[in-house]
Amino acid sequence: MTKFEKFDDGKPCWFDQMVDTQKQREDFIKFYDSLFGWQAEVGPEETGYYTTIHHDGNAIFGLANHPGSTGLFTLYFATRDINASIAKAGELGAQIFMPPMQVYEHGHMALAQDPSGVTHGFWQAIEFTGFGRLFEANAPSWFDHNSQNWQAASDYYAKLLNMTIMTPHPGGAILHRGDEWIASVSQQDDAAISPHWRPVFMVPDMPATRAKAKEIGATIVVEEQQVPGSVISVIKDPVVGNLLTIM
């Protein structure tokens, strides 16, 4: 098991999922509990009932309702200087959605939309550093950016996060530092699918997880697909129809 207490600058440290209504948030809580056995901690009213999803008592992502949201995930990158990070994003062509703001005693956040149209954030920790667990069964294990211009997206994030681009196959890239792979950037040619960051969850038994997903109303979009270093399945959730990847 891999427990995290801090994150280097530029590494993914948290993600959250914003949905349109309180009912969707509640439906996602039930879906994730049934599929992965995750626990939900619902925050007080002043937080908008921001819900922290836990795996074995460790925070792994956030879930909240915000009118007009589509259920896509926002990935946050760790930083020790959020003002410098968000300024650099703007210099590289991002649209700044939210300048740095403090989130209670937890930390500072900022939001931007990259040149591909994908929202991402920065997180400068105070008391909350981000993911409690990664790279283990039923926890986040990878992060994949999907858009219609993977080359431009790769260039943006490599410059923003001080990473190197590796292209193991046509139509996609790996962002890495030295020998450490950080995230992937993939071509998404279907214009009906909004550009997005997609988390990938490791599961102990892919066939069993796919069967359980179908049983609770999800649709299997990709049964199995070989990717660099692993095999994935893609599931469409039964709440808003977004895509969820397991490996």
Short mmCIF file of C-alpha atoms in Angstrom, two decimals, residues 8-245:
data_model
loop_
_atom_site.label_atom_id
_atom_site.label_comp_id
_atom_site.label_asym_id
_atom_site.label_seq_id
_atom_site.Cartn_x
_atom_site.Cartn_y
_atom_site.Cartn_z
CA ASP A 8 6.37 17.36 -5.12
CA ASP A 9 5.57 20.45 -7.15
CA GLY A 10 3.74 19.65 -10.37
CA LYS A 11 2.54 16.20 -9.39
CA PRO A 12 -1.17 15.33 -9.27
CA CYS A 13 -2.26 15.64 -5.64
CA TRP A 14 -6.09 15.68 -5.73
CA PHE A 15 -9.11 15.62 -7.95
CA ASP A 16 -12.76 16.34 -7.48
CA GLN A 17 -15.95 15.73 -9.39
CA MET A 18 -18.60 18.42 -9.72
CA VAL A 19 -22.17 17.39 -10.50
CA ASP A 20 -25.29 19.38 -11.26
CA THR A 21 -27.59 18.43 -8.36
CA GLN A 22 -27.58 17.08 -4.84
CA LYS A 23 -29.38 13.95 -6.09
CA GLN A 24 -26.58 13.26 -8.58
CA ARG A 25 -24.05 13.62 -5.78
CA GLU A 26 -26.01 11.16 -3.64
CA ASP A 27 -26.38 8.76 -6.58
CA PHE A 28 -22.63 8.86 -7.21
CA ILE A 29 -21.96 8.11 -3.54
CA LYS A 30 -24.14 5.00 -3.80
CA PHE A 31 -22.56 3.97 -7.12
CA TYR A 32 -18.99 4.29 -5.85
CA ASP A 33 -19.81 2.52 -2.60
CA SER A 34 -21.38 -0.39 -4.47
CA LEU A 35 -18.57 -0.65 -7.04
CA PHE A 36 -15.47 0.01 -4.92
CA GLY A 37 -16.58 -0.08 -1.30
CA TRP A 38 -15.63 3.57 -0.77
CA GLN A 39 -16.90 5.64 2.16
CA ALA A 40 -18.28 9.18 1.91
CA GLU A 41 -17.76 11.98 4.43
CA VAL A 42 -20.25 14.80 3.74
CA GLY A 43 -19.10 18.26 4.78
CA PRO A 44 -21.23 20.91 6.50
CA GLU A 45 -23.60 23.30 4.74
CA GLU A 46 -21.04 26.12 4.57
CA THR A 47 -18.84 23.91 2.34
CA GLY A 48 -21.74 23.23 -0.03
CA TYR A 49 -21.82 19.70 1.40
CA TYR A 50 -18.47 18.99 -0.25
CA THR A 51 -18.03 15.25 0.09
CA THR A 52 -14.69 13.54 0.62
CA ILE A 53 -14.53 9.99 -0.68
CA HIS A 54 -12.37 7.65 1.42
CA HIS A 55 -10.67 4.33 0.73
CA ASP A 56 -9.82 2.42 3.92
CA GLY A 57 -10.05 5.66 5.88
CA ASN A 58 -7.84 7.65 3.49
CA ALA A 59 -9.10 10.54 1.34
CA ILE A 60 -8.90 9.80 -2.39
CA PHE A 61 -11.09 12.46 -4.08
CA GLY A 62 -13.84 15.01 -3.61
CA LEU A 63 -17.43 15.16 -4.83
CA ALA A 64 -19.69 18.19 -4.86
CA ASN A 65 -22.78 19.56 -6.55
CA HIS A 66 -22.67 22.84 -8.46
CA PRO A 67 -25.48 23.89 -10.82
CA GLY A 68 -24.56 23.39 -14.44
CA SER A 69 -21.69 20.99 -13.77
CA THR A 70 -21.37 17.91 -15.97
CA GLY A 71 -19.70 15.39 -13.66
CA LEU A 72 -16.23 15.71 -15.19
CA PHE A 73 -13.19 15.50 -12.93
CA THR A 74 -10.83 18.39 -12.13
CA LEU A 75 -7.23 17.35 -11.49
CA TYR A 76 -5.12 19.47 -9.10
CA PHE A 77 -1.34 19.79 -9.21
CA ALA A 78 0.72 20.40 -6.09
CA THR A 79 2.61 23.67 -5.78
CA ARG A 80 4.55 25.54 -3.12
CA ASP A 81 3.83 28.87 -4.87
CA ILE A 82 0.28 28.99 -6.20
CA ASN A 83 0.58 32.57 -7.44
CA ALA A 84 3.56 31.69 -9.60
CA SER A 85 1.90 28.50 -10.86
CA ILE A 86 -1.34 30.14 -11.96
CA ALA A 87 0.59 33.02 -13.56
CA LYS A 88 2.66 30.52 -15.56
CA ALA A 89 -0.53 28.78 -16.71
CA GLY A 90 -1.80 32.12 -18.03
CA GLU A 91 1.48 32.80 -19.83
CA LEU A 92 1.16 29.40 -21.56
CA GLY A 93 -2.31 30.25 -22.87
CA ALA A 94 -4.64 29.00 -20.14
CA GLN A 95 -7.77 30.88 -19.15
CA ILE A 96 -7.79 31.65 -15.44
CA PHE A 97 -11.15 30.63 -13.95
CA MET A 98 -10.37 31.22 -10.30
CA PRO A 99 -7.39 33.15 -8.93
CA PRO A 100 -5.77 31.79 -5.77
CA MET A 101 -8.07 31.59 -2.77
CA GLN A 102 -7.77 30.02 0.66
CA VAL A 103 -10.02 27.07 1.47
CA TYR A 104 -10.48 27.30 5.25
CA GLU A 105 -7.49 25.76 7.04
CA HIS A 106 -6.94 23.16 4.32
CA GLY A 107 -4.91 25.06 1.72
CA HIS A 108 -5.03 27.41 -1.26
CA MET A 109 -6.58 26.57 -4.63
CA ALA A 110 -6.75 28.09 -8.10
CA LEU A 111 -8.44 26.93 -11.31
CA ALA A 112 -7.55 27.34 -14.98
CA GLN A 113 -8.72 25.99 -18.33
CA ASP A 114 -5.89 24.71 -20.48
CA PRO A 115 -5.69 25.59 -24.22
CA SER A 116 -7.51 22.31 -25.02
CA GLY A 117 -10.52 23.39 -22.95
CA VAL A 118 -9.84 21.15 -19.95
CA THR A 119 -10.15 22.54 -16.43
CA HIS A 120 -7.34 21.83 -13.99
CA GLY A 121 -6.32 23.25 -10.65
CA PHE A 122 -3.38 23.99 -8.39
CA TRP A 123 -3.26 23.16 -4.70
CA GLN A 124 -0.91 24.72 -2.15
CA ALA A 125 -1.37 22.69 1.01
CA ILE A 126 -1.67 23.97 4.55
CA GLU A 127 -3.23 21.15 6.59
CA PHE A 128 -4.59 19.00 3.73
CA THR A 129 -2.01 17.67 1.28
CA GLY A 130 -4.32 15.65 -1.01
CA PHE A 131 -4.55 11.95 -1.83
CA GLY A 132 -4.11 9.72 1.18
CA ARG A 133 -3.64 6.61 -0.97
CA LEU A 134 -2.52 5.94 -4.53
CA PHE A 135 -1.36 3.00 -6.64
CA GLU A 136 -3.28 0.26 -4.86
CA ALA A 137 -6.51 -1.67 -5.32
CA ASN A 138 -9.62 0.55 -5.45
CA ALA A 139 -7.58 3.77 -5.40
CA PRO A 140 -6.46 6.23 -8.08
CA SER A 141 -3.42 4.92 -9.93
CA TRP A 142 -3.08 7.03 -13.09
CA PHE A 143 -4.34 10.21 -14.76
CA ASP A 144 -5.15 10.60 -18.46
CA HIS A 145 -5.85 13.85 -20.35
CA ASN A 146 -8.24 13.50 -23.31
CA SER A 147 -8.66 16.15 -26.00
CA GLN A 148 -8.70 16.63 -29.77
CA ASN A 149 -5.13 17.93 -29.84
CA TRP A 150 -2.85 15.76 -27.73
CA GLN A 151 0.32 17.41 -29.06
CA ALA A 152 -0.72 20.87 -27.87
CA ALA A 153 -1.90 19.48 -24.52
CA SER A 154 1.38 17.59 -24.01
CA ASP A 155 3.41 20.70 -24.74
CA TYR A 156 1.34 22.81 -22.34
CA TYR A 157 1.63 20.45 -19.37
CA ALA A 158 5.29 19.61 -19.98
CA LYS A 159 6.15 23.33 -19.82
CA LEU A 160 3.74 24.05 -16.97
CA LEU A 161 4.86 21.19 -14.73
CA ASN A 162 8.51 20.84 -15.74
CA MET A 163 8.07 17.41 -17.30
CA THR A 164 9.38 15.58 -20.34
CA ILE A 165 7.25 14.20 -23.19
CA MET A 166 7.62 10.59 -24.29
CA THR A 167 5.58 9.29 -27.26
CA PRO A 168 5.35 5.48 -27.01
CA HIS A 169 2.66 5.27 -29.70
CA PRO A 170 0.84 7.48 -32.24
CA GLY A 171 -1.96 9.57 -30.78
CA GLY A 172 -0.68 10.01 -27.27
CA ALA A 173 2.16 10.83 -24.91
CA ILE A 174 3.50 10.10 -21.43
CA LEU A 175 4.53 12.98 -19.17
CA HIS A 176 7.46 11.97 -16.99
CA ARG A 177 10.36 13.14 -14.85
CA GLY A 178 13.37 10.96 -15.23
CA ASP A 179 12.23 7.36 -14.81
CA GLU A 180 8.97 8.33 -13.10
CA TRP A 181 5.84 8.35 -15.28
CA ILE A 182 3.36 11.00 -14.06
CA ALA A 183 0.37 11.08 -16.45
CA SER A 184 -0.70 10.41 -20.02
CA VAL A 185 -2.15 12.64 -22.74
CA SER A 186 -4.43 10.97 -25.29
CA GLN A 187 -6.13 11.90 -28.53
CA GLN A 188 -9.94 11.98 -28.30
CA ASP A 189 -11.46 12.34 -31.76
CA ASP A 190 -15.11 12.07 -30.71
CA ALA A 191 -16.35 15.67 -30.62
CA ALA A 192 -19.38 14.56 -28.57
CA ILE A 193 -17.05 13.84 -25.62
CA SER A 194 -15.88 16.97 -23.83
CA PRO A 195 -12.12 17.31 -23.30
CA HIS A 196 -11.24 16.20 -19.78
CA TRP A 197 -8.82 14.75 -17.28
CA ARG A 198 -9.82 11.19 -16.41
CA PRO A 199 -8.59 9.33 -13.33
CA VAL A 200 -7.76 5.64 -13.67
CA PHE A 201 -8.53 3.36 -10.75
CA MET A 202 -6.67 0.15 -10.02
CA VAL A 203 -8.91 -2.82 -9.20
CA PRO A 204 -7.99 -6.29 -7.93
CA ASP A 205 -10.15 -8.14 -10.48
CA MET A 206 -11.18 -6.40 -13.72
CA PRO A 207 -13.73 -8.99 -14.90
CA ALA A 208 -15.42 -8.97 -11.49
CA THR A 209 -15.46 -5.15 -11.40
CA ARG A 210 -16.95 -4.96 -14.90
CA ALA A 211 -19.63 -7.48 -13.93
CA LYS A 212 -20.46 -5.51 -10.78
CA ALA A 213 -20.59 -2.25 -12.76
CA LYS A 214 -23.11 -3.74 -15.21
CA GLU A 215 -25.15 -5.13 -12.32
CA ILE A 216 -25.56 -1.65 -10.78
CA GLY A 217 -26.48 0.05 -14.06
CA ALA A 218 -23.19 1.07 -15.71
CA THR A 219 -22.33 0.38 -19.36
CA ILE A 220 -19.07 -1.24 -20.46
CA VAL A 221 -17.67 0.94 -23.25
CA VAL A 222 -14.31 -0.83 -23.65
CA GLU A 223 -14.05 -4.42 -22.44
CA GLU A 224 -10.25 -4.56 -22.43
CA GLN A 225 -7.60 -2.48 -24.17
CA GLN A 226 -3.83 -2.74 -24.05
CA VAL A 227 -2.07 0.49 -23.09
CA PRO A 228 1.61 1.13 -22.29
CA GLY A 229 2.35 -0.83 -19.13
CA SER A 230 -1.15 -2.15 -18.45
CA VAL A 231 -4.62 -3.20 -19.62
CA ILE A 232 -7.68 -0.99 -19.08
CA SER A 233 -11.46 -1.18 -19.21
CA VAL A 234 -13.71 1.84 -19.71
CA ILE A 235 -17.08 2.14 -17.97
CA LYS A 236 -19.88 4.66 -18.50
CA ASP A 237 -21.42 5.57 -15.16
CA PRO A 238 -25.21 5.27 -14.70
CA VAL A 239 -25.59 8.71 -13.09
CA VAL A 240 -24.56 11.21 -15.81
CA GLY A 241 -22.97 8.94 -18.41
CA ASN A 242 -19.34 10.00 -17.98
CA LEU A 243 -16.46 7.63 -18.56
CA LEU A 244 -14.55 5.87 -15.78
CA THR A 245 -11.38 3.87 -16.42
#
